[in-house]
Coordinates of C-alpha atoms and ligand atoms in Angstrom, one line a residue:
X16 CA 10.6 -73.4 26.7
X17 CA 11.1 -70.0 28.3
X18 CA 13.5 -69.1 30.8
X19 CA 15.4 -66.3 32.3
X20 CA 19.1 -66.5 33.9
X21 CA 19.2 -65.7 37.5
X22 CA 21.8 -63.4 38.5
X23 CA 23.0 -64.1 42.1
X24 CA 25.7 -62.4 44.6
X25 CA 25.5 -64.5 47.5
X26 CA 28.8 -65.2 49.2
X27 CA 30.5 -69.1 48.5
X28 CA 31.1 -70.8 51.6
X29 CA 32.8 -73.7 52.6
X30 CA 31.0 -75.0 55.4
X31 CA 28.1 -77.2 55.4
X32 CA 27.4 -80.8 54.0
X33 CA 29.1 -82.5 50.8
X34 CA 27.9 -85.7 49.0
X35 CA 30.4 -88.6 48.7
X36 CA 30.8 -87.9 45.1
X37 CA 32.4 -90.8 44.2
X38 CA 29.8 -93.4 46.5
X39 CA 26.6 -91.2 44.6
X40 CA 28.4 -92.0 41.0
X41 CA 29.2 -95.6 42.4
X42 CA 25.3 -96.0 43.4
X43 CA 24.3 -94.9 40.3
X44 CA 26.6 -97.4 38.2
X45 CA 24.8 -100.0 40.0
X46 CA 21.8 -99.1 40.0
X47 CA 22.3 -98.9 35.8
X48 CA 23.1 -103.1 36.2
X49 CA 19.6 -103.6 36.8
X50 CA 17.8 -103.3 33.3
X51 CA 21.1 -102.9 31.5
X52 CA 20.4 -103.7 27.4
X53 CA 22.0 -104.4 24.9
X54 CA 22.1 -100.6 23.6
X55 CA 23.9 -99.2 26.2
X56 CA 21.2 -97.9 28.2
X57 CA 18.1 -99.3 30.4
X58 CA 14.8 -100.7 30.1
X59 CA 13.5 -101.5 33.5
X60 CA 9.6 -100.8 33.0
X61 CA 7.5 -99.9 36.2
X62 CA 6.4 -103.3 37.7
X63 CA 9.1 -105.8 35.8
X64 CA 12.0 -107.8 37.0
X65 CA 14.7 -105.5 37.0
X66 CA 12.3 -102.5 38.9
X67 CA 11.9 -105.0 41.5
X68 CA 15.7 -106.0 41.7
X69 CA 16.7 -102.5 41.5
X70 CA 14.1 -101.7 44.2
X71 CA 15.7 -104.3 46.5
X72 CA 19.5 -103.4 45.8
X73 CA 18.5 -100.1 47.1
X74 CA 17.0 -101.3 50.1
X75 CA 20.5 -103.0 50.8
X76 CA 22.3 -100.2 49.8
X77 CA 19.5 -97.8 52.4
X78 CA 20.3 -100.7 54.7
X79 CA 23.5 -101.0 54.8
X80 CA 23.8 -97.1 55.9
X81 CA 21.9 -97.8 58.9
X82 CA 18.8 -97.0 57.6
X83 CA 15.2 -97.8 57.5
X84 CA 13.6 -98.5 54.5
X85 CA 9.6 -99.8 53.4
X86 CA 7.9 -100.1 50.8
X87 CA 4.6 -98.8 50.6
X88 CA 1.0 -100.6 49.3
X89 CA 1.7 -98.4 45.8
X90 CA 5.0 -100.0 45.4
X91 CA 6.9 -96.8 46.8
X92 CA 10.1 -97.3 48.2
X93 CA 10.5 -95.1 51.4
X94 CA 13.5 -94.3 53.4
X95 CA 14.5 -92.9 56.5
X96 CA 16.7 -92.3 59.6
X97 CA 16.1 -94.8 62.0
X98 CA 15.5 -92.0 65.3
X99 CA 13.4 -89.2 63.8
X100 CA 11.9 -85.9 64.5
X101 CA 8.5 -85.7 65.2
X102 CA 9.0 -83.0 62.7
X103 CA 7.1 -83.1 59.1
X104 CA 9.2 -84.9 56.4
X105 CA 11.6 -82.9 53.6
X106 CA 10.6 -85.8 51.3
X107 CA 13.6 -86.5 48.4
X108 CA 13.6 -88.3 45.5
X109 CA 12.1 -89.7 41.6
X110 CA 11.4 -92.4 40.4
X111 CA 13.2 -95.7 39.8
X112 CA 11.6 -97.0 36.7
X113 CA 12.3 -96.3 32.8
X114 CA 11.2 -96.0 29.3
X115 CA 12.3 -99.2 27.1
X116 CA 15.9 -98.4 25.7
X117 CA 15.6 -95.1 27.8
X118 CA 18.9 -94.0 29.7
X119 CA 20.3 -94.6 33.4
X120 CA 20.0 -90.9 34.9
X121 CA 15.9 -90.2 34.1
X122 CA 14.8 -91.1 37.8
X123 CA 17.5 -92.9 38.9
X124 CA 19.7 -89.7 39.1
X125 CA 17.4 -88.6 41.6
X126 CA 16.8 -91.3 43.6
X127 CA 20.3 -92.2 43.8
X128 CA 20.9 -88.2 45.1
X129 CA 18.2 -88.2 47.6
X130 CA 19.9 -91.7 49.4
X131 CA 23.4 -89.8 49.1
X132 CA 21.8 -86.5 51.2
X133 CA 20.0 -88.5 53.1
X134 CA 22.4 -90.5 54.4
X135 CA 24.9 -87.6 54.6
X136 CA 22.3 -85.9 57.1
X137 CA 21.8 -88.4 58.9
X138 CA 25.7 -89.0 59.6
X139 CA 25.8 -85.6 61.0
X140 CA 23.6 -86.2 63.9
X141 CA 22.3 -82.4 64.0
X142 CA 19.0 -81.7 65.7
X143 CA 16.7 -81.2 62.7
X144 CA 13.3 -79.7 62.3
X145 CA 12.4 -81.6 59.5
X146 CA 12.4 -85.4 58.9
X147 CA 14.6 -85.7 55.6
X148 CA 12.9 -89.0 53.8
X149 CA 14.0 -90.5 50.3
X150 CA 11.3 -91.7 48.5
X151 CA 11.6 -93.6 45.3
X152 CA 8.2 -93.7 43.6
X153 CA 6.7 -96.4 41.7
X154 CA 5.7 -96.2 37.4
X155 CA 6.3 -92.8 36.8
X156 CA 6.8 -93.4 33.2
X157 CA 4.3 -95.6 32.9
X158 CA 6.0 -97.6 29.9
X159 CA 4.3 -100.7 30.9
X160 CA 0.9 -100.1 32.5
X161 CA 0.0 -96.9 31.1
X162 CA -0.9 -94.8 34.5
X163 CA 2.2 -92.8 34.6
X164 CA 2.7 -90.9 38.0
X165 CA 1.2 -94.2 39.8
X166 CA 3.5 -93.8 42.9
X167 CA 3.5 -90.3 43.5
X168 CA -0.9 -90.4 42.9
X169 CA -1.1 -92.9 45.4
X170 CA 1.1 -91.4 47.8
X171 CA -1.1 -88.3 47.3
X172 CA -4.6 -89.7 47.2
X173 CA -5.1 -89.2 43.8
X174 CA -5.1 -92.2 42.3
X175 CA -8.3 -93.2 40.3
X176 CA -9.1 -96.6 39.6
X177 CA -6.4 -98.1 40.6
X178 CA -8.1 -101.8 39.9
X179 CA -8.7 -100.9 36.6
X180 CA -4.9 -100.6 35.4
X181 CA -3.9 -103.4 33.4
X182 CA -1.0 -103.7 30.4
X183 CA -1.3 -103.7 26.4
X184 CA -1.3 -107.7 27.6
X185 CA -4.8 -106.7 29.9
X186 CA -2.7 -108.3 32.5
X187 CA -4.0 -106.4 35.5
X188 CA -1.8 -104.8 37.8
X189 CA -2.4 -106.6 41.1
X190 CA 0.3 -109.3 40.4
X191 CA 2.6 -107.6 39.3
X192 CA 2.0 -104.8 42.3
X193 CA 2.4 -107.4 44.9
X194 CA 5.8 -108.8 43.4
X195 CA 7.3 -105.1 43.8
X196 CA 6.1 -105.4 47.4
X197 CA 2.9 -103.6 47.3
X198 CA -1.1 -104.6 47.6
X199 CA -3.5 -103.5 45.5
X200 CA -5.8 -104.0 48.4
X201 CA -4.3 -101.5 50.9
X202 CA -3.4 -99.4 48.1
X203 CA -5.3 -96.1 50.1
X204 CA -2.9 -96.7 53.2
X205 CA 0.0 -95.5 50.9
X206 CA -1.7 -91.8 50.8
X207 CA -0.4 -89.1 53.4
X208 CA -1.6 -87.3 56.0
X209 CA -2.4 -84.1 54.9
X210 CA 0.2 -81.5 56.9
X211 CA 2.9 -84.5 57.1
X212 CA 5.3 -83.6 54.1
X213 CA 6.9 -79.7 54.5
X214 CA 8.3 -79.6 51.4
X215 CA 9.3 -82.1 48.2
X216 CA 12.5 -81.5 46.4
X217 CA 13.3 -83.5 43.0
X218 CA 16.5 -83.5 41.3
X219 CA 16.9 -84.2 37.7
X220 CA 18.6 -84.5 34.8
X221 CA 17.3 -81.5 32.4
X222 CA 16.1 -83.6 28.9
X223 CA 16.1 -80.7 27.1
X224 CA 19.2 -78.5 25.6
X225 CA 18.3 -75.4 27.8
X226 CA 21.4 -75.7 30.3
X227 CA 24.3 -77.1 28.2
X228 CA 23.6 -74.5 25.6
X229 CA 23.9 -71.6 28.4
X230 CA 26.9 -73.6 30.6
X231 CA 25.0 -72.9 32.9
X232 CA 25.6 -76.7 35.5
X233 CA 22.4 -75.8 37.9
X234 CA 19.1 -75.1 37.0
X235 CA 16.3 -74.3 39.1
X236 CA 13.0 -75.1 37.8
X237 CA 10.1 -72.8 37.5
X238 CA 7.3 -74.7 35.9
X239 CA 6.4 -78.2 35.2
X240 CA 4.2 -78.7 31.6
X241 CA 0.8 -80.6 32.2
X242 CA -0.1 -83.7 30.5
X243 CA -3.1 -85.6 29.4
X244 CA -2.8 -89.6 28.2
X245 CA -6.0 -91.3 26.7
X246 CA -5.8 -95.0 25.7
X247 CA -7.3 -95.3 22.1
X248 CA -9.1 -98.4 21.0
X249 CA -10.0 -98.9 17.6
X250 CA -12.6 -101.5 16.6
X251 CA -12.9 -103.0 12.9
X252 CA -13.5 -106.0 10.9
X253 CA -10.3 -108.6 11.0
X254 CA -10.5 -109.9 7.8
X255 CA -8.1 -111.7 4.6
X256 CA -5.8 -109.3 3.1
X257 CA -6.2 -110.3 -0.2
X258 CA -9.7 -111.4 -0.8
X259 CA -11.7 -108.5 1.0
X260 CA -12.3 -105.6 -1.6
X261 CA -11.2 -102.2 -0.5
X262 CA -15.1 -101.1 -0.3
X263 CA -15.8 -103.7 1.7
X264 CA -13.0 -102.6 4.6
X265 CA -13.4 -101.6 7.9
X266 CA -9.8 -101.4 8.4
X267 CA -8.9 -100.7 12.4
X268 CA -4.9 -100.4 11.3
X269 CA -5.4 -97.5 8.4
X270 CA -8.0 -95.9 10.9
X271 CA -5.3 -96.0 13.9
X272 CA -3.2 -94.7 10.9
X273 CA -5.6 -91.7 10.8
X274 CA -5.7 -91.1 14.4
X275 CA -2.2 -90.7 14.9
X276 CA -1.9 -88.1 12.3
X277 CA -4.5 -86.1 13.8
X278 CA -3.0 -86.3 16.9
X279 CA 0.2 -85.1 15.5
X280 CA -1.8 -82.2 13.4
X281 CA -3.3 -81.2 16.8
X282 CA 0.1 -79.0 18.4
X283 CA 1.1 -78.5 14.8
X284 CA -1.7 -76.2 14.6
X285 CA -1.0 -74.7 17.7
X286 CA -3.9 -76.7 19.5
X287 CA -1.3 -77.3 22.5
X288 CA 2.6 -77.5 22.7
X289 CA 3.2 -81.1 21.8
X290 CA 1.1 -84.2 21.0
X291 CA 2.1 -87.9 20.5
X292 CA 1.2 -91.1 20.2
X293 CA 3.8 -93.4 21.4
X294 CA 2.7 -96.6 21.4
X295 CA 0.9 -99.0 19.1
X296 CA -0.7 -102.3 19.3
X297 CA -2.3 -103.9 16.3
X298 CA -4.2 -107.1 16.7
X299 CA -3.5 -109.6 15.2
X300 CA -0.2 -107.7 13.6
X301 CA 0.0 -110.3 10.8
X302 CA 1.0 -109.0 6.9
X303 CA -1.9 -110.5 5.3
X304 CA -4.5 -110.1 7.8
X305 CA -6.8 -106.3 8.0
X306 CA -6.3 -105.3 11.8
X307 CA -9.8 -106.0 14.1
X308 CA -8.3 -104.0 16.6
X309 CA -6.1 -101.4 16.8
X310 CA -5.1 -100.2 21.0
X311 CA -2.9 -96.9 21.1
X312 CA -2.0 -93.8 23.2
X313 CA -2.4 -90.3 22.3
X314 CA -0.7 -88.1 25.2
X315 CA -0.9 -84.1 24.9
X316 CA 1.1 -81.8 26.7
X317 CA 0.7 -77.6 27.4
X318 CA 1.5 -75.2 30.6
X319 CA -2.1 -73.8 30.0
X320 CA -4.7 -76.2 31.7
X321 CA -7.1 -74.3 29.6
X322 CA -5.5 -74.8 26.4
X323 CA -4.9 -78.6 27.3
X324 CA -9.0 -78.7 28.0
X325 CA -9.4 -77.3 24.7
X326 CA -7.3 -80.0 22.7
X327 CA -8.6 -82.8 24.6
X328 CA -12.4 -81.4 22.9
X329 CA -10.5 -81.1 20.0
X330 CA -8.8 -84.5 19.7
X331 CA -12.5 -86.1 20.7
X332 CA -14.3 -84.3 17.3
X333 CA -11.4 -85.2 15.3
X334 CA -11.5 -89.5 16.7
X335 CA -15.3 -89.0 15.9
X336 CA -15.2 -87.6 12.4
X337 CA -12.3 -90.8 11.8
X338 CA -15.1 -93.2 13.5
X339 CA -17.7 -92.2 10.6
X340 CA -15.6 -91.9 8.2
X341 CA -13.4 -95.4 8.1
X342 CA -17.1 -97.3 9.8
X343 CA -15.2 -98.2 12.8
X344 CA -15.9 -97.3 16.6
X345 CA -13.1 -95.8 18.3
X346 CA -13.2 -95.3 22.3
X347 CA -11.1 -92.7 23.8
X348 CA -10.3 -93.5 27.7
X349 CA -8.6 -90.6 29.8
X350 CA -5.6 -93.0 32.0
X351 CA -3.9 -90.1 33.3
X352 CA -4.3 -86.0 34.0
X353 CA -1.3 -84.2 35.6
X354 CA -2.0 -80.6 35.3
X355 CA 0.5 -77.9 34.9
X356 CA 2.4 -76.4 37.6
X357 CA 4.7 -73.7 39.4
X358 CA 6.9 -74.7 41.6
X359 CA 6.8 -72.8 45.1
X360 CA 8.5 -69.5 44.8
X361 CA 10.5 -69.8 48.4
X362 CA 11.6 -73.2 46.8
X363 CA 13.3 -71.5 44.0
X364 CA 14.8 -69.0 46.2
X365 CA 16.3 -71.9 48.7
X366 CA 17.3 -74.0 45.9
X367 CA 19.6 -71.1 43.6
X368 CA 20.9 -69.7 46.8
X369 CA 22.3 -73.3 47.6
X370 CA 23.7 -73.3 44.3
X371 CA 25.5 -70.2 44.6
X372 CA 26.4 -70.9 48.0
X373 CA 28.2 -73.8 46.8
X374 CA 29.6 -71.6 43.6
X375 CA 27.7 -73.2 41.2
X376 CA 26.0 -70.8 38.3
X377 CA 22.3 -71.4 38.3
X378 CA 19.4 -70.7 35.9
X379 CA 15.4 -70.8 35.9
X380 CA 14.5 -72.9 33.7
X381 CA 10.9 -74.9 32.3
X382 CA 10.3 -78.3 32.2
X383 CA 9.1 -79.7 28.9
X384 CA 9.1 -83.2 30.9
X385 CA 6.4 -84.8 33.4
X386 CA 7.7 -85.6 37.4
X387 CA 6.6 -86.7 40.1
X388 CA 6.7 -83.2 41.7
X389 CA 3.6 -81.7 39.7
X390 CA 1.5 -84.7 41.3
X391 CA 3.0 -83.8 44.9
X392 CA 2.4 -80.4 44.5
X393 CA -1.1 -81.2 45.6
X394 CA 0.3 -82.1 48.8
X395 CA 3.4 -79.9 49.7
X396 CA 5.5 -77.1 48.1
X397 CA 7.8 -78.8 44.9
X398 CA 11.0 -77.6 44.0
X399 CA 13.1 -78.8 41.3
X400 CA 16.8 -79.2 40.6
X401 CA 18.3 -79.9 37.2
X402 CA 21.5 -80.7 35.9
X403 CA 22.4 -80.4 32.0
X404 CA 21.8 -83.2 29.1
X405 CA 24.5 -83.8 27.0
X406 CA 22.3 -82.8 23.6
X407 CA 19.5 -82.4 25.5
X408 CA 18.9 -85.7 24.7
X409 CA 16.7 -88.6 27.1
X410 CA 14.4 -91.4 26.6
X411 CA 16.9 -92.6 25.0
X412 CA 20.2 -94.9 25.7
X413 CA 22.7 -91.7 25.1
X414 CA 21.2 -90.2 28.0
X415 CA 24.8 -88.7 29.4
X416 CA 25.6 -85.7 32.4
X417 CA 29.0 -85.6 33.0
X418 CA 30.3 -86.8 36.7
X419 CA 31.1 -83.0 37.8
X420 CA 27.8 -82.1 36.8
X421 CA 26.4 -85.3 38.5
X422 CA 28.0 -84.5 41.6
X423 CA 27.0 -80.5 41.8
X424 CA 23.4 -81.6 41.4
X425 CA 23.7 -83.7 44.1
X426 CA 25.2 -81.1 46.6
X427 CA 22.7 -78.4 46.0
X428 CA 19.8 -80.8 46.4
X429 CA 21.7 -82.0 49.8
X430 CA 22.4 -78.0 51.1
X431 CA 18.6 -76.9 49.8
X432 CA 17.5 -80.0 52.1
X433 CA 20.1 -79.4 54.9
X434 CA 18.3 -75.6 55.3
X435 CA 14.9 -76.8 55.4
X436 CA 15.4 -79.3 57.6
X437 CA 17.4 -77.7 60.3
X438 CA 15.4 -74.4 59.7
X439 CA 11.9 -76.5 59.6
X440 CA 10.2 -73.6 57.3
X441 CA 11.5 -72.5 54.0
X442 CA 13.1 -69.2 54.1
Ligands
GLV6 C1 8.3 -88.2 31.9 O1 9.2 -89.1 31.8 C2 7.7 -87.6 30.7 O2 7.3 -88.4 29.9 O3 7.7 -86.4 30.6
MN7 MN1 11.1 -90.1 31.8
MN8 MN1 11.9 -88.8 35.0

């Protein structure tokens, strides 16, 4: 994706706040416990076991500095300093869940940072104009019930149909909600005030080669790529492998087989930037069975809303033509719409002068990726932070930032939030 270096001549200085590098590395090592696999990396799906344990090590961890942390009807883990300004909140923070065999930084990283500021501010006992508040939100990736962003739509007001989400399982979501501390029945208490959040910061490893290939440790992000995910379901005739003529097929499998290439063809011919389908599930999934029922995702990604309208028409013509064509009936459900977004120009500014107050080179750059920002942009400025991926590689267990690089992140998001909240206004 495009992006420009930003040249800066502001004067280093040493005063202001530091993380505890070592505790924010430390926090983050633990944190990695909870979903550890056997690859090396972590699968801790929104809504499992190890998203709930990792959700209540962090409340010991909030705890244990002294401060106060909830969690919220959506899930949400919120946290803050037990005597507060009256002030709006500088909220901090990602998301705690993963892809399967995805890495330990995507979310984590951030979540991890915004307890480490958070706690440094409020050991400075400074009178502050802004609340600082961590927030760790709930299913961004949405690996296990599909509506990505659920934490951060909730907190927002945007969730839509909550009560409909269930997994590939159809388990729906309530139970599994209510054992990561939420309620499915209060889930409209977890939205906002409108005027109560000044600002959102996230900080986040890049994903993408754009940083390590300039050496550049600090970039400051510019844009955030919209996304569309539909659930697919394909409907056939189950029927014998071996006995059931070719002629006579109405195979749900080869059809799914059909969809996901047009999918694919869609951003190859320039439709929109990228399109995937990531997940599969064939029912029964036996060798010598034809597939009934075929349920997938198709997700497609562009910075132009308009263009990402566009393919979306597109992708419905094409599952239509496949429908006729294979004699099958294929429904194509929207589950999720983050549309594409800038993040607040004043933001930026606050965010590369921290870095180059601190003496850290910093960047614009893109984000290829989804976050929880875009969805709270509806409710506050955004500004992101990222720090480089080793091969620009995530989703994935060789996720890897070096601790330096770690540790810088974590300081500019703790100076950018040490200015706004003290200064109450971003300047
Ligand atoms: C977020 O993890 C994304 O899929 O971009
Ligand atoms: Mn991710
Ligand atoms: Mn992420």
């Amino acid at each position: 994706m495009s992006s420009s270096a930003t040249k800066s001549r502001t004067r280093v200085v040493t005063d202001g706040p530091r993380v505890d590098g070592p505790r924010l590395l430390r926090d983050l090592a633990e944190l990695a416990r909870f979903g550890a696999d056997d690859r090396g990396g972590v699968s801790r799906p929104g809504f499992g076991r190890a998203d709930a344990d990792a959700r209540r090590h962090l409340i010991g961890r909030a705890e244990a500095a002294g401060l106060a942390a909830a969690v919220d009807p959506a899930g949400n883990l919120v946290v803050r300093r037990r005597r507060r300004t009256a002030g709006p909140a500088l909220l901090m923070g990602s998301h705690l869940d993963s892809v399967v065999h995805g890495g330990r930084l995507d979310g984590a990283y951030g979540v991890v940072a915004a307890l480490e500021a958070l706690r440094v501010l409020a050991g400075r006992d400074e009178p502050l104009s802004w609340e600082p508040v961590m927030v760790a939100f709930t299913n961004e990736e949405g690996a296990r019930f599909p509506q990505a962003f659920w934490g951060s739509m909730a907190l927002t007001g945007e969730l839509r149909d909550p009560r409909r989400a269930v997994d590939r399982d159809d388990v729906p979501i309530a139970g599994p909600l209510r054992e990561a501390g939420g309620d499915l029945d209060r889930i409209a208490d977890a939205a906002w005030p409108d005027g109560s959040i000044g600002a959102f910061l996230e900080l986040h490893i890049e994903q993408g080669p754009v940083l390590e290939r300039a050496g550049v440790p600090i970039g400051v992000v510019t844009s955030i790529v919209g996304r569309t995910l539909f659930e697919a379901r394909v409907r056939g005739r189950q029927g014998h492998a071996g006995t059931t003529p070719m002629d006579m097929r109405r195979d749900a499998m080869a059809t799914a087989a059909r969809v996901v290439l047009a999918v694919e063809e869609l951003a190859r011919s320039g439709a929109c930037r990228v399109a995937t389908v990531g997940a599969l599930n064939p029912e029964p999934n036996v060798p010598n069975v034809i597939a009934g029922q075929v349920r997938l995702t198709a997700e497609l990604r562009d910075t132009d809303p308009a263009r990402l309208g566009a393919a979306e028409v597109a992708l419905r013509a094409a599952v239509d033509r496949i429908a006729t064509l294979t004699g099958t009936t294929i429904e194509l459900a929207p589950v999720m719409r983050a549309t594409p977004v800038a993040t607040d120009a004043g933001l930026r500014r606050v965010i590369a002068r921290a870095g180059s107050e601190l003496g850290l080179p910093n960047r614009t750059v893109a984000s290829g990726a989804g976050h929880d920002a875009q969805i709270m942009a509806s409710a506050a400025p955004i500004g992101m932070i990222f720090v480089p991926s080793a091969g620009g590689v995530s989703h994935a267990p060789e996720e890897h930032t070096g601790d330096r690089e770690l540790v810088a992140g974590g300081d500019v998001l703790l100076r950018a939030a040490w200015e706004l909240c003290r200064l109450g206004a971003i300047a």
